[in-house]
């Protein structure tokens, strides 16, 4: 066999293993439109699973800012931020984010994933300890692993267990959690974790990917990371914190140093979106009202965010409910392990400012009927 043939055989064998365990993933073409609408593989649907919580990705003010910046400054940044990719819009966006978060500074990264991968290893390394919520996002786990520090997981939101792990930890301790958990929609006990950090000399770093713009929390974390790809409606990541830490990231975060700066249209879109977010807080409130109405209609506990998980359990069942919803014109993809723990396959339902109340009522009715008719799991 040639090397090319052996490579193909290798990939095919790996794919059949994934197929056998139900973990093979595939792409479906999805063209998003306004009002939560989308064309999914040619079918018109209303999406209840995207992260564009404030529906800013299609806001005319945001798309106009991106178009203007593309015409004025080009489609790409031309280099890493330390070479020629540091367009002035970066500083404008960083000032904006620092002001929003009440921190001394901010650093914009290529994505939220890159922000976590680069920041965590710049803070701790061999001889140090990371104490993190077991449900923290894959990129926090990735950054933790890259750092070389010992990684200790505490049970989801269990501050007492976190405190025990911090007590036994070596070196500098970094506590990691999400503010709003991406797959469950619940919130972290931030004030308790902040107090734990303060009492023990640990640093607290939070991932606010799903909080910004929708869930207001007092956040005592010294390091506040987030993304521009969800409520901000665009792309990119950020870290906010003390000014010298921002300077340290400029020199030491490898996913900042060795990658191309964000394109000017992306930066301009984020600034325009933050303007709208601040001027129109009712957008977040509307999305939250939709989540609350949905839970009320289905008899679920009141939500803490605009993410409502419907835990189904078996993967095949979750896929079946998702397919039945699609038949009726609703897009909610099934989330399966390893993205969520084994046995907790779910529909991750999300709400946005662009949905209308009638959409939410009709969707809740459809889901209820499908769950009653076609699913062994009851709500
Ligand atoms: C909690 C959390 N952190 C980080 C990320 C990564 O952010 P980005 O999409 O900007 O890479 C995501 C989602 O993608 C997320 O859900």
mmCIF file of C-alpha atoms in Angstrom, residues 85-372:
data_model
loop_
_atom_site.group_PDB
_atom_site.id
_atom_site.type_symbol
_atom_site.label_atom_id
_atom_site.label_comp_id
_atom_site.label_asym_id
_atom_site.label_seq_id
_atom_site.Cartn_x
_atom_site.Cartn_y
_atom_site.Cartn_z
ATOM 1 C CA UNK A 85 -2.376 42.638 12.143
ATOM 2 C CA UNK A 86 -3.027 45.105 14.973
ATOM 3 C CA UNK A 87 -5.575 47.359 13.266
ATOM 4 C CA UNK A 88 -6.668 50.280 15.541
ATOM 5 C CA UNK A 89 -10.132 48.677 15.794
ATOM 6 C CA UNK A 90 -8.513 46.099 18.132
ATOM 7 C CA UNK A 91 -7.734 48.755 20.746
ATOM 8 C CA UNK A 92 -11.174 50.316 20.302
ATOM 9 C CA UNK A 93 -12.808 46.936 20.914
ATOM 10 C CA UNK A 94 -10.523 46.144 23.867
ATOM 11 C CA UNK A 95 -11.313 49.491 25.528
ATOM 12 C CA UNK A 96 -14.959 48.789 24.992
ATOM 13 C CA UNK A 97 -14.772 45.308 26.541
ATOM 14 C CA UNK A 98 -12.743 46.495 29.541
ATOM 15 C CA UNK A 99 -15.303 49.221 30.190
ATOM 16 C CA UNK A 100 -18.156 46.754 29.910
ATOM 17 C CA UNK A 101 -16.530 44.319 32.345
ATOM 18 C CA UNK A 102 -15.131 46.973 34.680
ATOM 19 C CA UNK A 103 -11.545 45.747 34.329
ATOM 20 C CA UNK A 104 -8.242 47.544 33.725
ATOM 21 C CA UNK A 105 -7.795 45.988 30.334
ATOM 22 C CA UNK A 106 -8.863 43.455 27.741
ATOM 23 C CA UNK A 107 -7.163 41.389 25.044
ATOM 24 C CA UNK A 108 -9.004 40.234 21.930
ATOM 25 C CA UNK A 109 -8.178 36.768 20.597
ATOM 26 C CA UNK A 110 -9.070 34.984 17.355
ATOM 27 C CA UNK A 111 -11.856 33.063 19.113
ATOM 28 C CA UNK A 112 -13.060 32.100 22.562
ATOM 29 C CA UNK A 113 -11.459 28.701 22.086
ATOM 30 C CA UNK A 114 -8.103 30.338 21.372
ATOM 31 C CA UNK A 115 -8.508 32.715 24.340
ATOM 32 C CA UNK A 116 -8.811 29.802 26.754
ATOM 33 C CA UNK A 117 -6.075 27.749 25.081
ATOM 34 C CA UNK A 118 -3.619 30.642 25.350
ATOM 35 C CA UNK A 119 -4.538 32.307 28.627
ATOM 36 C CA UNK A 120 -4.604 29.323 30.988
ATOM 37 C CA UNK A 121 -1.016 28.187 30.202
ATOM 38 C CA UNK A 122 0.156 31.817 30.555
ATOM 39 C CA UNK A 123 -1.142 31.808 34.142
ATOM 40 C CA UNK A 124 -0.081 28.435 35.532
ATOM 41 C CA UNK A 125 2.290 25.606 34.633
ATOM 42 C CA UNK A 126 4.195 22.646 36.019
ATOM 43 C CA UNK A 127 4.078 22.619 39.842
ATOM 44 C CA UNK A 128 0.782 24.560 39.912
ATOM 45 C CA UNK A 129 -2.792 23.293 40.204
ATOM 46 C CA UNK A 130 -5.962 23.927 38.249
ATOM 47 C CA UNK A 131 -9.204 23.275 40.120
ATOM 48 C CA UNK A 132 -12.076 23.286 37.665
ATOM 49 C CA UNK A 133 -15.772 22.516 37.352
ATOM 50 C CA UNK A 134 -16.176 19.154 35.629
ATOM 51 C CA UNK A 135 -18.641 20.669 33.143
ATOM 52 C CA UNK A 136 -16.388 23.526 32.014
ATOM 53 C CA UNK A 137 -16.107 23.832 28.237
ATOM 54 C CA UNK A 138 -13.741 21.668 26.173
ATOM 55 C CA UNK A 139 -11.447 24.651 25.511
ATOM 56 C CA UNK A 140 -10.971 25.271 29.242
ATOM 57 C CA UNK A 141 -10.062 21.590 29.598
ATOM 58 C CA UNK A 142 -7.768 21.984 26.574
ATOM 59 C CA UNK A 143 -5.995 25.038 28.042
ATOM 60 C CA UNK A 144 -5.676 23.270 31.387
ATOM 61 C CA UNK A 145 -4.082 20.237 29.765
ATOM 62 C CA UNK A 146 -1.691 22.378 27.714
ATOM 63 C CA UNK A 147 -0.524 24.263 30.813
ATOM 64 C CA UNK A 148 1.190 21.235 32.371
ATOM 65 C CA UNK A 149 -0.371 22.080 35.762
ATOM 66 C CA UNK A 150 -2.097 19.333 37.769
ATOM 67 C CA UNK A 151 -5.788 19.323 36.886
ATOM 68 C CA UNK A 152 -8.371 18.524 39.559
ATOM 69 C CA UNK A 153 -12.082 18.476 38.687
ATOM 70 C CA UNK A 154 -14.821 19.264 41.175
ATOM 71 C CA UNK A 155 -18.401 18.045 40.830
ATOM 72 C CA UNK A 156 -20.523 20.526 38.940
ATOM 73 C CA UNK A 157 -21.051 23.688 41.037
ATOM 74 C CA UNK A 158 -19.887 21.915 44.242
ATOM 75 C CA UNK A 159 -17.995 24.689 46.064
ATOM 76 C CA UNK A 160 -17.296 22.497 49.118
ATOM 77 C CA UNK A 161 -15.485 19.989 46.924
ATOM 78 C CA UNK A 162 -13.650 22.808 45.143
ATOM 79 C CA UNK A 163 -12.503 24.102 48.564
ATOM 80 C CA UNK A 164 -11.176 20.653 49.519
ATOM 81 C CA UNK A 165 -9.229 20.416 46.273
ATOM 82 C CA UNK A 166 -7.810 23.931 46.683
ATOM 83 C CA UNK A 167 -6.701 23.098 50.235
ATOM 84 C CA UNK A 168 -4.676 20.098 49.023
ATOM 85 C CA UNK A 169 -3.265 21.837 45.937
ATOM 86 C CA UNK A 170 0.373 22.562 45.163
ATOM 87 C CA UNK A 171 1.757 25.826 43.766
ATOM 88 C CA UNK A 172 -0.443 28.607 42.403
ATOM 89 C CA UNK A 173 -4.078 27.562 42.172
ATOM 90 C CA UNK A 174 -6.270 28.607 39.250
ATOM 91 C CA UNK A 175 -10.020 28.081 39.720
ATOM 92 C CA UNK A 176 -11.934 27.698 36.450
ATOM 93 C CA UNK A 177 -15.643 27.770 35.786
ATOM 94 C CA UNK A 178 -18.249 29.001 33.325
ATOM 95 C CA UNK A 179 -20.637 31.778 34.392
ATOM 96 C CA UNK A 180 -23.586 30.184 32.545
ATOM 97 C CA UNK A 181 -23.076 26.549 31.604
ATOM 98 C CA UNK A 182 -23.300 26.010 27.894
ATOM 99 C CA UNK A 183 -25.132 22.687 27.864
ATOM 100 C CA UNK A 184 -27.268 23.061 31.012
ATOM 101 C CA UNK A 185 -28.053 26.768 31.144
ATOM 102 C CA UNK A 186 -27.522 26.947 34.903
ATOM 103 C CA UNK A 187 -25.242 29.480 36.573
ATOM 104 C CA UNK A 188 -22.089 29.092 38.663
ATOM 105 C CA UNK A 189 -21.950 30.105 42.347
ATOM 106 C CA UNK A 190 -19.627 32.995 41.487
ATOM 107 C CA UNK A 191 -19.660 34.824 44.804
ATOM 108 C CA UNK A 192 -18.772 31.636 46.726
ATOM 109 C CA UNK A 193 -16.004 30.777 44.267
ATOM 110 C CA UNK A 194 -14.752 34.379 44.479
ATOM 111 C CA UNK A 195 -14.666 34.148 48.285
ATOM 112 C CA UNK A 196 -12.815 30.821 48.051
ATOM 113 C CA UNK A 197 -10.209 32.378 45.759
ATOM 114 C CA UNK A 198 -9.791 35.395 48.032
ATOM 115 C CA UNK A 199 -9.457 33.259 51.170
ATOM 116 C CA UNK A 200 -6.842 30.939 49.680
ATOM 117 C CA UNK A 201 -4.814 33.116 47.300
ATOM 118 C CA UNK A 202 -6.194 31.269 44.276
ATOM 119 C CA UNK A 203 -7.099 33.117 41.071
ATOM 120 C CA UNK A 204 -10.601 32.749 39.670
ATOM 121 C CA UNK A 205 -11.071 32.716 35.894
ATOM 122 C CA UNK A 206 -14.552 32.577 34.379
ATOM 123 C CA UNK A 207 -15.820 31.807 30.893
ATOM 124 C CA UNK A 208 -18.777 34.110 30.195
ATOM 125 C CA UNK A 209 -19.520 32.795 26.701
ATOM 126 C CA UNK A 210 -23.222 32.313 27.480
ATOM 127 C CA UNK A 211 -23.719 35.092 30.010
ATOM 128 C CA UNK A 212 -22.751 38.306 28.251
ATOM 129 C CA UNK A 213 -25.798 40.297 27.172
ATOM 130 C CA UNK A 214 -28.347 37.904 28.656
ATOM 131 C CA UNK A 215 -27.563 37.013 32.278
ATOM 132 C CA UNK A 216 -26.423 39.734 34.665
ATOM 133 C CA UNK A 217 -24.213 38.453 37.479
ATOM 134 C CA UNK A 218 -21.795 40.161 39.853
ATOM 135 C CA UNK A 219 -18.546 38.544 38.874
ATOM 136 C CA UNK A 220 -15.648 38.636 41.358
ATOM 137 C CA UNK A 221 -13.250 36.773 38.994
ATOM 138 C CA UNK A 222 -9.829 38.321 38.484
ATOM 139 C CA UNK A 223 -9.773 36.961 34.934
ATOM 140 C CA UNK A 224 -12.940 37.169 32.824
ATOM 141 C CA UNK A 225 -12.887 35.442 29.480
ATOM 142 C CA UNK A 226 -15.650 35.371 26.889
ATOM 143 C CA UNK A 227 -16.537 35.200 23.229
ATOM 144 C CA UNK A 228 -17.847 37.543 20.563
ATOM 145 C CA UNK A 229 -19.502 34.633 18.757
ATOM 146 C CA UNK A 230 -22.676 34.282 20.802
ATOM 147 C CA UNK A 231 -24.734 37.261 22.068
ATOM 148 C CA UNK A 232 -22.360 39.648 20.243
ATOM 149 C CA UNK A 233 -23.343 37.817 17.057
ATOM 150 C CA UNK A 234 -19.943 37.786 15.366
ATOM 151 C CA UNK A 235 -16.631 36.047 15.897
ATOM 152 C CA UNK A 236 -13.605 36.324 18.194
ATOM 153 C CA UNK A 237 -12.762 35.892 21.856
ATOM 154 C CA UNK A 238 -11.547 38.091 24.677
ATOM 155 C CA UNK A 239 -9.962 38.097 28.109
ATOM 156 C CA UNK A 240 -10.484 40.974 30.576
ATOM 157 C CA UNK A 241 -8.420 41.580 33.709
ATOM 158 C CA UNK A 242 -5.584 43.592 35.266
ATOM 159 C CA UNK A 243 -3.474 45.680 32.864
ATOM 160 C CA UNK A 244 -0.160 43.835 33.476
ATOM 161 C CA UNK A 245 -1.875 40.519 32.814
ATOM 162 C CA UNK A 246 -3.045 41.828 29.445
ATOM 163 C CA UNK A 247 0.579 42.785 28.670
ATOM 164 C CA UNK A 248 1.724 39.337 29.776
ATOM 165 C CA UNK A 249 -0.766 37.710 27.402
ATOM 166 C CA UNK A 250 0.603 39.842 24.563
ATOM 167 C CA UNK A 251 3.996 38.224 25.088
ATOM 168 C CA UNK A 252 3.128 34.785 26.436
ATOM 169 C CA UNK A 253 -0.235 33.523 25.176
ATOM 170 C CA UNK A 254 0.831 31.344 22.262
ATOM 171 C CA UNK A 255 -2.641 31.401 20.696
ATOM 172 C CA UNK A 256 -2.366 35.203 20.647
ATOM 173 C CA UNK A 257 1.221 35.531 19.467
ATOM 174 C CA UNK A 258 1.303 32.894 16.746
ATOM 175 C CA UNK A 259 -1.928 33.570 14.902
ATOM 176 C CA UNK A 260 -3.378 36.190 12.586
ATOM 177 C CA UNK A 261 -5.272 39.168 14.004
ATOM 178 C CA UNK A 262 -9.033 39.307 13.461
ATOM 179 C CA UNK A 263 -10.171 40.886 10.179
ATOM 180 C CA UNK A 264 -11.245 44.564 10.506
ATOM 181 C CA UNK A 265 -14.876 43.831 9.458
ATOM 182 C CA UNK A 266 -15.141 41.318 12.306
ATOM 183 C CA UNK A 267 -13.801 43.871 14.811
ATOM 184 C CA UNK A 268 -16.099 46.620 13.520
ATOM 185 C CA UNK A 269 -19.108 44.287 13.704
ATOM 186 C CA UNK A 270 -18.309 43.444 17.334
ATOM 187 C CA UNK A 271 -18.040 47.123 18.309
ATOM 188 C CA UNK A 272 -21.331 47.940 16.586
ATOM 189 C CA UNK A 273 -22.998 44.927 18.241
ATOM 190 C CA UNK A 274 -21.775 46.012 21.691
ATOM 191 C CA UNK A 275 -23.242 49.475 20.984
ATOM 192 C CA UNK A 276 -26.633 47.911 20.233
ATOM 193 C CA UNK A 277 -26.371 45.536 23.205
ATOM 194 C CA UNK A 278 -25.802 48.430 25.574
ATOM 195 C CA UNK A 279 -28.389 50.748 24.003
ATOM 196 C CA UNK A 280 -31.106 48.077 23.845
ATOM 197 C CA UNK A 281 -31.037 45.941 27.010
ATOM 198 C CA UNK A 282 -34.608 44.894 26.179
ATOM 199 C CA UNK A 283 -33.182 42.461 23.604
ATOM 200 C CA UNK A 284 -31.710 40.245 26.338
ATOM 201 C CA UNK A 285 -34.864 40.649 28.398
ATOM 202 C CA UNK A 286 -37.001 39.496 25.445
ATOM 203 C CA UNK A 287 -34.904 36.354 24.910
ATOM 204 C CA UNK A 288 -35.158 35.616 28.651
ATOM 205 C CA UNK A 289 -38.942 36.068 28.577
ATOM 206 C CA UNK A 290 -39.139 33.526 25.749
ATOM 207 C CA UNK A 291 -37.148 30.988 27.798
ATOM 208 C CA UNK A 292 -39.381 31.567 30.830
ATOM 209 C CA UNK A 293 -42.584 31.203 28.758
ATOM 210 C CA UNK A 294 -41.321 27.988 27.160
ATOM 211 C CA UNK A 295 -40.534 26.474 30.573
ATOM 212 C CA UNK A 296 -43.909 27.537 31.903
ATOM 213 C CA UNK A 297 -45.712 25.982 28.912
ATOM 214 C CA UNK A 298 -43.856 22.706 29.360
ATOM 215 C CA UNK A 299 -44.026 22.640 33.165
ATOM 216 C CA UNK A 300 -40.245 22.882 33.526
ATOM 217 C CA UNK A 301 -38.444 24.728 36.345
ATOM 218 C CA UNK A 302 -37.883 28.437 35.654
ATOM 219 C CA UNK A 303 -34.676 28.893 33.619
ATOM 220 C CA UNK A 304 -31.553 30.742 34.795
ATOM 221 C CA UNK A 305 -30.544 31.772 31.287
ATOM 222 C CA UNK A 306 -31.788 31.501 27.697
ATOM 223 C CA UNK A 307 -30.506 27.915 27.451
ATOM 224 C CA UNK A 308 -33.000 25.198 28.399
ATOM 225 C CA UNK A 309 -31.806 21.589 28.268
ATOM 226 C CA UNK A 310 -34.337 18.855 27.604
ATOM 227 C CA UNK A 311 -32.426 15.825 28.830
ATOM 228 C CA UNK A 312 -33.579 12.762 26.928
ATOM 229 C CA UNK A 313 -30.901 10.234 27.883
ATOM 230 C CA UNK A 314 -30.458 7.688 25.091
ATOM 231 C CA UNK A 315 -28.802 9.167 22.019
ATOM 232 C CA UNK A 316 -31.139 7.482 19.545
ATOM 233 C CA UNK A 317 -34.163 8.896 21.345
ATOM 234 C CA UNK A 318 -32.713 12.425 21.313
ATOM 235 C CA UNK A 319 -32.030 12.092 17.585
ATOM 236 C CA UNK A 320 -35.600 10.885 17.025
ATOM 237 C CA UNK A 321 -37.160 13.870 18.813
ATOM 238 C CA UNK A 322 -34.853 16.239 16.948
ATOM 239 C CA UNK A 323 -35.834 14.651 13.601
ATOM 240 C CA UNK A 324 -39.547 14.873 14.453
ATOM 241 C CA UNK A 325 -39.157 18.573 15.291
ATOM 242 C CA UNK A 326 -37.390 19.150 11.994
ATOM 243 C CA UNK A 327 -40.327 17.520 10.192
ATOM 244 C CA UNK A 328 -42.491 20.262 11.710
ATOM 245 C CA UNK A 329 -40.076 23.021 10.760
ATOM 246 C CA UNK A 330 -38.166 23.448 14.028
ATOM 247 C CA UNK A 331 -34.414 23.096 14.241
ATOM 248 C CA UNK A 332 -33.017 21.832 17.548
ATOM 249 C CA UNK A 333 -30.042 19.564 17.030
ATOM 250 C CA UNK A 334 -29.493 16.693 19.457
ATOM 251 C CA UNK A 335 -26.412 17.106 21.658
ATOM 252 C CA UNK A 336 -24.723 13.806 22.342
ATOM 253 C CA UNK A 337 -21.728 12.473 24.254
ATOM 254 C CA UNK A 338 -18.844 13.271 24.371
ATOM 255 C CA UNK A 339 -20.091 16.888 24.266
ATOM 256 C CA UNK A 340 -22.310 16.010 27.260
ATOM 257 C CA UNK A 341 -21.847 13.193 29.811
ATOM 258 C CA UNK A 342 -22.795 9.655 28.745
ATOM 259 C CA UNK A 343 -26.508 8.911 29.160
ATOM 260 C CA UNK A 344 -27.529 12.583 29.045
ATOM 261 C CA UNK A 345 -28.130 13.147 25.320
ATOM 262 C CA UNK A 346 -30.380 16.163 25.068
ATOM 263 C CA UNK A 347 -32.027 18.861 23.105
ATOM 264 C CA UNK A 348 -30.274 22.112 23.959
ATOM 265 C CA UNK A 349 -33.024 24.624 23.359
ATOM 266 C CA UNK A 350 -32.054 28.293 23.130
ATOM 267 C CA UNK A 351 -34.062 31.475 22.731
ATOM 268 C CA UNK A 352 -33.250 34.723 20.966
ATOM 269 C CA UNK A 353 -34.515 38.275 20.749
ATOM 270 C CA UNK A 354 -35.496 37.668 17.119
ATOM 271 C CA UNK A 355 -38.069 35.007 18.040
ATOM 272 C CA UNK A 356 -41.639 36.127 18.511
ATOM 273 C CA UNK A 357 -43.889 34.918 21.312
ATOM 274 C CA UNK A 358 -46.085 33.080 18.782
ATOM 275 C CA UNK A 359 -42.984 31.153 17.574
ATOM 276 C CA UNK A 360 -42.238 30.078 21.133
ATOM 277 C CA UNK A 361 -45.809 28.981 21.824
ATOM 278 C CA UNK A 362 -46.041 26.991 18.594
ATOM 279 C CA UNK A 363 -42.649 25.379 19.164
ATOM 280 C CA UNK A 364 -43.492 24.422 22.760
ATOM 281 C CA UNK A 365 -46.761 22.871 21.550
ATOM 282 C CA UNK A 366 -44.977 20.865 18.866
ATOM 283 C CA UNK A 367 -42.322 19.602 21.281
ATOM 284 C CA UNK A 368 -44.939 18.598 23.833
ATOM 285 C CA UNK A 369 -46.882 16.601 21.265
ATOM 286 C CA UNK A 370 -43.763 14.876 19.958
ATOM 287 C CA UNK A 371 -42.553 13.982 23.443
ATOM 288 C CA UNK A 372 -45.973 12.568 24.358
#
